[in-house]
Amino acid sequence: MSERESMPYDVVIVGGGPAGLAASIRLKQANPDVSVCVLEKGSEVGAHILSGAVVDPKALDELLPEWREMGCPMAETPVTDNWHWVLTKTGKTAIPHWPMPPFMSNDGNYTGSLGNLCRWMAEQAMELGVEIFPGFPAAEVLFDENGAVMGVATGDMGIGKDGEKKADYQPGMELHAKYTLFAEGARGSLTKRLKAHFDLERDCQPQVYGIGIKELWDIDPEKHVPGRVLHTQGWPLSESNSWGGGFLYHQANNQIAIGFVVALDYANPYVYPFEEFQRWKQHPAIREVLEGGRRVSYGARAINEGGWQSVPRLSFPGGALIGCSAGFVNVPRIKGSHTAMKSGMLAAETIVAAIAAGREKDDMVEYDAAVRDSWIAKELKKVQNAQPLVAKFGGELGTVLAGADMWLRTIGGFGIWKPMKHHRDSEATQRADLYKPIAYPKPDGVITFDRLTSVAFSYTNHEEDQPSHLVLKDPTVPTRINLPIYAGPEARYCPAGVYEYVGVDEGNPRLQINAQNCVHCKTCDIKDMTQNIEWVTPEGGGGPNYPNM
């Protein structure tokens, strides 16, 4: 007999991000009597939320039409100025916006903290009667006797590194539901298992990802232009034949959000995304903005980049995927919050109708159909070849071809290519002997920094005496395959210094996992060549505590 207690709800939502919170609000708007619970693994709502962010308010306008007058922090800074640069090592070329399709404009959008938006949305949800439990990660999917999802269980608390129960041990709680929504964000640990269990990716392309690394800076007020949005491409990734780009957003209170995204399909195992970000900050045009300022926060998170052809089947008996668990990011626009929220709203509307009809724990195929008939699909189909064209043809030619494909899909409903295929990021890394190591400059401590100093600015904390939440399926793989063949890329692709090869000089190498540094970005779970690393939820409340990110 299970020692875990259980609580029944009509709907359980895993994840307190934009999709999960939008779903909870819409559920209560549609039927105030529906009981709704949101589980959030961070210490508070917003603690694990990291995004640029420039937000298209389309979904927010549908969900809460008066949000601008309701004290929403995102309303503070509308976009006023939109720039796009192609960088060389010391120069830049501005790309005008007139050759781009109209939907690429940021007119009418807002820049600010997605974490603070989620905190505000959580307040609106709780006022409607939604129960939100921060610090309780969903660690297990529960199935009923018919194989349908019947809810989730939170992780046990008080388990030591040795796997034994400590004096403060508390078993997890089971939350049972008529329907369970999974809104875990990119590469969710339970979503990954559900995709495999129900074969949800049978008819779609594999999801691909980028790693986004971000800092907040307080800058000289004379350099601050509220609402200015800047994106860059080209250098420094052009030197390693990788792709991605930088962003610099002027937000409220003389603060800027800067960041760098590296597509995780890079081939050269010596590429070091964190150090590419540091190099980018030293570009004269970027450094000029940062000089005289100070860094106040740091973080990183994986981003879905697969687009429409990577969207899996969204529903299964007892539940559904919403938001970035499904993968609705519009890569050329660098936006996914609005599509994530809309998917949560569509799922909520489907659930309310199903419950009213006396249904529960069945396959909500109507939700999957609703998404594929919504403006989410219309928007993502226009850009579905942008990422793969750049990945195939490189930054310069790929960008031109992507622009042509987007224009054709906007005007004529067809592209220059049929929907293109993807290859898993884990399969892209090539042998180290095909490349030379990259010499990255040392940090200056003013504009550029080292990784461990940076992690301190993510305010990450984990209970040290607990089993590692970064699990090696085969402990011999790192020193048997990853280090000798690929030069140990996990020591570089992790933006938090979690993975460290020690004893190399002594001829007795081993992989040390500093799990307490983990910022929950999920890059290791995605990029590891042998898919030997599995990210599982740590003890409740562990991880970063992002302020204003």
XYZ file of C-alpha atoms in Angstrom:
549
model
C 0.000 0.000 0.000
C 1.333 3.434 -0.945
C 2.421 5.679 1.906
C 1.625 8.705 -0.221
C -1.509 10.714 0.400
C -3.636 11.826 -2.537
C -5.682 14.885 -3.407
C -8.376 14.961 -6.125
C -8.823 17.811 -8.614
C -10.670 18.255 -11.842
C -7.489 19.505 -13.505
C -3.833 19.313 -12.477
C -1.361 21.509 -14.358
C 2.370 20.714 -14.235
C 4.291 23.971 -14.551
C 3.601 27.572 -13.558
C 4.817 29.260 -16.730
C 2.801 31.261 -19.266
C 1.023 28.210 -20.731
C 0.097 26.608 -17.417
C -1.092 29.848 -15.847
C -3.088 30.856 -18.937
C -4.764 27.441 -18.869
C -5.614 27.792 -15.181
C -7.128 31.245 -15.667
C -9.160 30.176 -18.694
C -10.464 27.103 -16.832
C -11.808 29.277 -14.017
C -13.179 31.875 -16.432
C -15.092 29.170 -18.292
C -16.336 27.340 -15.202
C -15.582 28.743 -11.720
C -16.596 25.428 -10.151
C -13.816 23.448 -11.805
C -11.091 22.642 -9.253
C -7.629 23.484 -10.577
C -4.164 22.903 -9.142
C -0.849 24.173 -10.532
C 2.427 22.521 -9.480
C 5.560 24.652 -9.858
C 9.018 23.171 -9.223
C 10.625 26.548 -8.498
C 10.664 28.049 -5.026
C 8.072 30.554 -6.287
C 6.255 31.190 -9.534
C 8.776 32.883 -11.826
C 11.861 31.495 -10.061
C 12.688 29.231 -13.017
C 11.312 31.451 -15.798
C 13.899 32.873 -18.171
C 13.237 34.550 -21.486
C 14.405 37.582 -23.463
C 11.612 38.705 -23.518
C 9.746 40.606 -26.192
C 6.118 39.562 -25.863
C 3.411 39.641 -28.507
C 0.280 40.481 -26.459
C -2.129 38.675 -28.790
C -2.950 35.834 -26.388
C -2.901 38.069 -23.329
C -5.434 40.340 -25.040
C -7.725 37.333 -25.492
C -7.222 36.043 -21.958
C -7.382 39.264 -19.934
C -8.374 42.129 -22.262
C -7.846 44.793 -19.579
C -4.353 43.602 -18.610
C -2.714 46.942 -19.413
C -4.900 48.666 -16.807
C -4.579 45.866 -14.225
C -1.061 46.572 -12.980
C 0.611 44.023 -15.247
C 4.388 44.687 -15.219
C 4.715 43.829 -18.916
C 2.725 46.955 -19.782
C 5.536 49.214 -18.525
C 7.706 49.101 -21.644
C 6.186 48.940 -25.139
C 8.676 48.382 -27.957
C 9.598 51.731 -29.482
C 12.629 51.003 -31.623
C 13.659 47.846 -33.522
C 17.180 47.140 -34.827
C 18.835 44.137 -36.473
C 22.595 43.952 -37.026
C 24.870 41.526 -38.843
C 28.167 41.602 -36.951
C 31.732 41.139 -38.069
C 34.512 41.000 -35.494
C 34.726 44.770 -35.186
C 31.938 46.130 -37.384
C 28.232 45.848 -38.044
C 25.740 46.185 -40.876
C 22.171 47.176 -40.107
C 19.477 45.163 -41.881
C 16.407 47.304 -42.662
C 13.024 45.913 -41.746
C 11.230 46.687 -44.994
C 12.421 43.485 -46.775
C 11.001 41.327 -43.981
C 7.432 39.998 -43.842
C 5.094 42.238 -41.801
C 4.721 39.692 -38.995
C 8.431 40.146 -38.183
C 7.747 43.662 -36.898
C 7.782 44.252 -33.140
C 5.283 47.107 -33.333
C 2.687 46.679 -30.596
C 4.867 44.294 -28.582
C 6.280 44.744 -25.091
C 9.649 44.021 -23.503
C 10.102 43.030 -19.887
C 10.497 40.163 -17.457
C 8.589 37.002 -18.349
C 9.125 35.842 -14.770
C 7.372 38.937 -13.454
C 4.563 38.452 -15.967
C 4.111 34.924 -14.605
C 4.094 36.192 -11.018
C 1.334 38.627 -11.974
C -0.615 35.936 -13.852
C -0.365 33.692 -10.781
C -2.024 36.442 -8.726
C -4.871 36.631 -11.237
C -5.248 32.842 -11.155
C -5.338 32.650 -7.376
C -7.956 35.388 -7.225
C -10.122 33.129 -9.397
C -9.613 30.203 -7.005
C -6.714 28.331 -8.603
C -4.502 26.530 -6.067
C -0.794 26.999 -6.799
C 1.884 24.944 -5.049
C 5.421 26.278 -5.633
C 8.354 24.130 -4.549
C 6.586 20.901 -5.508
C 8.028 19.363 -8.667
C 5.979 16.679 -10.385
C 8.329 13.700 -10.429
C 6.129 10.856 -11.678
C 3.195 10.355 -14.049
C 0.387 8.247 -12.593
C -1.629 5.875 -14.788
C -4.953 4.207 -14.048
C -5.865 0.568 -14.710
C -6.791 1.428 -18.305
C -3.456 3.075 -19.054
C -4.783 6.638 -18.974
C -2.952 9.423 -17.149
C -4.729 9.956 -13.838
C -2.446 12.650 -12.388
C 1.075 13.044 -11.079
C 3.054 12.498 -7.901
C 5.405 15.053 -6.398
C 8.919 14.004 -5.438
C 9.834 12.621 -2.048
C 11.577 15.043 0.310
C 14.372 14.108 2.701
C 16.242 11.420 0.727
C 20.015 11.424 1.265
C 22.752 11.020 -1.337
C 22.973 7.389 -0.346
C 19.324 6.899 -1.274
C 18.290 6.364 2.336
C 15.517 8.264 4.114
C 16.704 11.051 6.412
C 15.080 12.135 9.669
C 13.031 14.814 7.854
C 11.777 12.421 5.149
C 8.376 13.194 3.672
C 6.820 11.069 0.921
C 5.521 12.783 -2.183
C 1.872 13.614 -2.693
C -0.330 12.126 -5.388
C -2.553 14.577 -7.233
C -5.360 12.856 -9.103
C -7.232 14.565 -11.913
C -9.822 14.084 -14.592
C -7.307 15.713 -16.931
C -3.625 16.596 -16.474
C -1.892 19.299 -18.499
C 1.877 19.219 -18.901
C 3.353 22.723 -19.176
C 6.946 21.978 -18.173
C 8.673 24.126 -20.784
C 11.349 22.977 -23.220
C 12.501 19.359 -22.715
C 10.281 18.686 -19.710
C 11.303 15.530 -17.862
C 7.775 14.092 -17.649
C 6.920 15.268 -21.159
C 9.922 13.349 -22.474
C 8.572 10.158 -20.879
C 5.030 10.786 -22.126
C 6.259 11.314 -25.688
C 7.935 7.915 -25.556
C 5.101 6.156 -23.689
C 2.364 7.274 -26.088
C 4.640 7.564 -29.166
C 3.560 11.182 -29.568
C 6.364 12.023 -32.008
C 5.501 9.226 -34.421
C 4.264 11.578 -37.154
C 6.479 14.637 -36.636
C 10.107 15.663 -36.950
C 12.351 15.468 -33.864
C 12.439 18.582 -31.727
C 15.641 20.637 -31.962
C 16.864 23.275 -29.541
C 19.069 26.253 -28.829
C 20.708 27.230 -25.557
C 19.867 30.776 -24.485
C 22.205 32.472 -21.999
C 21.068 35.742 -20.475
C 22.208 38.543 -18.174
C 20.478 41.591 -16.725
C 22.493 44.804 -16.491
C 21.855 48.157 -14.869
C 23.351 50.641 -17.318
C 24.193 54.330 -17.491
C 20.820 56.169 -17.743
C 22.221 58.281 -20.594
C 22.610 55.115 -22.674
C 19.176 53.746 -21.864
C 16.420 53.971 -24.483
C 13.254 52.368 -23.040
C 11.663 50.011 -25.541
C 14.650 49.682 -27.862
C 15.039 46.117 -29.166
C 18.220 44.878 -30.863
C 18.998 41.489 -32.427
C 22.315 40.438 -33.947
C 23.605 37.581 -36.064
C 26.964 36.671 -37.569
C 30.082 37.073 -35.410
C 31.290 35.357 -33.267
C 29.469 32.135 -34.258
C 30.422 32.666 -37.896
C 33.986 31.702 -36.944
C 32.970 28.191 -35.839
C 30.354 27.617 -38.545
C 27.667 27.595 -35.848
C 24.566 29.718 -35.816
C 22.421 31.721 -33.458
C 22.662 35.326 -32.347
C 22.440 37.936 -29.644
C 19.780 40.219 -28.229
C 19.820 43.442 -26.247
C 16.519 44.805 -24.925
C 16.149 48.142 -23.124
C 13.583 47.427 -20.416
C 12.245 49.449 -17.460
C 14.296 51.220 -14.772
C 17.526 51.751 -16.751
C 17.923 47.993 -17.089
C 18.754 45.953 -20.160
C 18.355 42.259 -20.860
C 21.194 40.880 -22.961
C 21.629 37.356 -24.143
C 22.978 34.962 -26.668
C 21.389 31.917 -28.309
C 23.444 29.087 -29.811
C 21.667 26.418 -31.850
C 22.547 23.052 -30.327
C 23.093 21.369 -33.685
C 26.684 22.644 -33.835
C 29.236 20.079 -35.066
C 32.484 21.313 -33.499
C 32.746 19.799 -29.994
C 35.054 22.623 -28.916
C 32.309 25.249 -29.291
C 31.637 26.736 -25.864
C 28.297 28.622 -25.840
C 29.014 30.494 -22.602
C 32.331 31.774 -23.951
C 30.754 32.717 -27.292
C 28.396 34.937 -25.281
C 31.364 36.522 -23.503
C 33.064 37.183 -26.838
C 29.875 38.763 -28.201
C 29.773 41.200 -25.276
C 33.234 42.428 -26.266
C 32.071 43.522 -29.714
C 32.636 47.300 -29.798
C 28.946 48.081 -30.446
C 27.786 45.893 -27.552
C 30.564 46.800 -25.120
C 29.770 50.476 -25.667
C 26.322 49.961 -24.121
C 27.613 47.892 -21.190
C 30.549 50.100 -20.149
C 29.780 51.946 -16.942
C 27.034 49.476 -16.042
C 26.946 46.440 -13.786
C 25.616 42.928 -14.135
C 22.828 42.000 -11.694
C 21.599 38.562 -12.822
C 22.552 35.545 -14.934
C 20.774 32.440 -16.203
C 20.289 29.992 -19.053
C 17.512 27.905 -20.587
C 17.011 25.655 -23.598
C 14.660 26.907 -26.328
C 12.525 24.870 -28.733
C 13.571 25.592 -32.310
C 11.901 22.787 -34.277
C 8.872 24.785 -35.369
C 5.618 23.456 -36.749
C 6.983 20.220 -38.200
C 8.249 19.218 -34.726
C 4.918 19.663 -32.928
C 3.938 16.183 -31.654
C 0.497 14.716 -31.159
C -0.780 16.932 -28.347
C -3.355 14.784 -26.566
C -3.383 11.336 -25.018
C -5.714 9.498 -22.624
C -6.067 11.699 -19.557
C -3.962 14.648 -20.590
C -2.280 16.953 -23.066
C 0.897 18.904 -23.793
C 0.738 22.694 -23.796
C 3.260 25.493 -24.293
C 6.924 24.689 -24.792
C 6.316 21.105 -23.672
C 4.830 20.817 -27.158
C 7.117 23.359 -28.846
C 5.337 26.412 -30.248
C 8.266 28.859 -30.504
C 8.313 31.085 -33.580
C 12.074 30.995 -34.166
C 12.499 33.954 -36.578
C 10.401 36.159 -34.272
C 12.164 34.745 -31.179
C 8.779 34.512 -29.493
C 6.821 31.697 -27.925
C 4.970 33.105 -24.926
C 1.906 34.132 -26.923
C 1.580 30.769 -28.679
C 2.218 28.935 -25.388
C -0.551 30.887 -23.672
C -2.976 30.311 -26.539
C -2.354 26.548 -26.436
C -3.131 26.548 -22.710
C -6.336 28.464 -23.323
C -7.442 26.039 -26.056
C -6.722 23.070 -23.792
C -8.719 24.685 -20.968
C -11.725 25.295 -23.206
C -11.619 21.694 -24.402
C -11.450 20.366 -20.836
C -14.375 22.453 -19.601
C -16.542 21.152 -22.442
C -15.419 17.570 -21.787
C -16.157 17.740 -18.060
C -19.570 19.315 -18.781
C -20.301 16.297 -20.978
C -19.437 13.925 -18.148
C -16.111 12.829 -19.645
C -12.798 12.260 -17.896
C -9.370 10.718 -18.576
C -10.092 10.226 -22.266
C -8.116 11.423 -25.281
C -9.014 15.071 -25.954
C -8.520 14.890 -29.693
C -10.574 18.091 -29.987
C -7.715 20.016 -28.360
C -5.170 18.742 -30.867
C -7.560 19.670 -33.687
C -8.223 23.109 -32.163
C -4.502 23.940 -32.093
C -4.046 22.823 -35.692
C -6.954 25.052 -36.731
C -5.826 28.074 -34.672
C -3.686 31.114 -35.328
C -0.825 29.172 -33.671
C -0.719 26.878 -36.708
C -1.194 29.718 -39.210
C 1.704 31.653 -37.662
C 4.104 28.733 -37.318
C 3.473 27.355 -40.805
C 4.693 30.654 -42.284
C 8.100 30.246 -40.619
C 8.514 26.480 -40.538
C 11.500 26.404 -42.905
C 13.372 29.406 -41.491
C 15.393 27.443 -38.915
C 16.237 24.457 -41.147
C 17.239 26.690 -44.083
C 19.728 28.583 -41.926
C 20.940 25.296 -40.418
C 21.445 23.820 -43.900
C 22.881 26.791 -45.809
C 24.521 28.875 -43.063
C 23.853 32.326 -41.675
C 24.218 34.465 -44.814
C 22.626 32.427 -47.616
C 20.287 30.677 -45.182
C 18.900 34.007 -43.947
C 18.151 35.150 -47.525
C 16.467 31.855 -48.366
C 14.516 31.890 -45.104
C 13.265 35.395 -45.882
C 12.156 34.336 -49.357
C 10.403 31.258 -47.974
C 8.577 33.308 -45.329
C 7.438 35.877 -47.915
C 6.110 33.172 -50.247
C 4.262 31.459 -47.403
C 2.812 34.811 -46.325
C 1.658 35.853 -49.802
C 0.978 32.589 -51.602
C 0.636 29.970 -48.891
C 3.568 27.925 -50.221
C 7.320 28.059 -49.742
C 10.450 27.590 -51.837
C 10.821 24.228 -50.065
C 8.332 21.746 -48.743
C 8.499 21.433 -44.918
C 12.082 20.468 -44.176
C 13.349 17.742 -41.883
C 15.375 17.980 -38.681
C 18.129 15.890 -37.166
C 18.497 15.489 -33.417
C 21.026 17.853 -31.840
C 22.687 14.932 -30.049
C 23.570 13.439 -33.445
C 25.237 16.599 -34.796
C 28.436 16.618 -32.740
C 31.460 15.350 -34.665
C 34.764 13.850 -33.536
C 37.236 16.175 -31.857
C 40.116 15.099 -34.124
C 38.358 16.856 -37.010
C 38.711 20.243 -35.283
C 41.222 22.391 -33.459
C 40.509 23.575 -29.899
C 39.168 27.134 -29.734
C 41.228 29.600 -27.684
C 38.759 31.758 -25.789
C 40.009 34.958 -24.087
C 40.157 35.178 -20.321
C 37.385 37.197 -18.640
C 38.144 40.785 -17.697
C 35.801 40.804 -14.679
C 34.117 43.972 -15.969
C 32.282 43.025 -19.147
C 33.103 39.323 -19.301
C 33.107 36.771 -16.503
C 33.815 33.136 -15.720
C 31.074 30.533 -15.407
C 31.172 29.901 -11.676
C 31.050 33.616 -10.858
C 28.119 33.865 -13.230
C 26.216 30.988 -11.608
C 26.313 32.922 -8.326
C 24.181 35.553 -10.081
C 21.500 32.953 -10.816
C 20.973 32.509 -7.055
C 20.882 28.757 -7.580
C 20.514 26.537 -4.546
C 19.983 22.796 -4.072
C 19.835 20.737 -0.925
C 23.299 19.150 -1.025
C 22.448 15.865 0.696
C 20.168 14.431 -1.971
C 20.603 12.052 -4.903
C 21.932 13.762 -8.029
C 19.150 14.804 -10.369
C 21.575 14.353 -13.279
C 21.625 10.625 -13.876
C 24.141 8.702 -15.999
C 22.526 5.636 -17.522
C 25.989 4.127 -17.963
C 28.709 5.695 -15.759
C 31.481 4.425 -18.061
C 30.328 6.349 -21.139
C 31.916 9.755 -20.298
C 35.474 8.390 -20.037
C 34.989 5.571 -22.547
C 33.359 7.607 -25.349
C 32.757 11.300 -24.658
C 36.264 12.284 -23.530
C 38.470 10.266 -25.896
C 36.335 10.717 -29.015
C 34.639 14.099 -28.518
C 37.027 15.845 -26.062
C 34.393 15.894 -23.320
C 31.991 18.559 -24.682
C 29.706 18.367 -21.609
C 32.389 20.367 -19.795
C 31.721 23.170 -22.316
C 28.071 23.049 -23.379
C 26.793 23.308 -19.802
C 26.377 27.022 -18.936
C 26.729 26.356 -15.201
C 29.917 24.291 -14.864
C 28.048 21.193 -13.710
C 30.211 18.735 -15.658
C 33.939 18.657 -14.943
C 36.581 16.138 -15.977
C 39.084 15.643 -13.168
C 42.222 13.506 -13.018
C 42.937 13.962 -16.742
C 46.562 15.058 -16.258
C 47.165 12.129 -13.916
C 45.873 9.678 -16.515
C 42.893 8.678 -14.403
C 40.041 10.796 -15.739
C 36.534 10.755 -14.329
C 33.484 12.934 -14.842
C 32.554 14.933 -11.746
C 28.948 16.169 -11.641
C 28.474 19.354 -9.615
C 24.688 19.017 -9.520
C 24.281 21.863 -7.034
C 25.300 24.314 -9.810
C 22.515 23.227 -12.178
C 20.287 26.036 -13.489
C 17.806 23.547 -15.023
C 18.515 24.589 -18.610
C 18.267 20.951 -19.882
C 21.135 21.356 -22.373
C 22.886 18.190 -21.169
C 19.734 16.101 -21.620
C 19.508 17.403 -25.193
C 23.093 17.622 -26.497
C 24.787 14.573 -24.942
C 25.937 12.515 -27.944
C 24.999 9.107 -26.512
C 21.880 10.367 -24.690
C 23.441 8.949 -21.533
C 22.524 11.916 -19.303
C 18.982 12.103 -18.004
C 17.684 15.179 -16.181
C 15.159 14.353 -13.456
C 13.559 16.653 -10.902
C 15.602 17.488 -7.795
C 14.129 18.011 -4.354
C 11.388 20.633 -4.245
C 12.353 24.276 -4.608
C 15.870 23.510 -5.833
C 17.428 25.323 -8.753
C 17.766 28.969 -9.760
C 15.894 31.812 -8.124
C 15.712 34.282 -10.974
C 14.744 37.842 -10.063
C 13.230 39.932 -12.835
C 14.267 37.457 -15.547
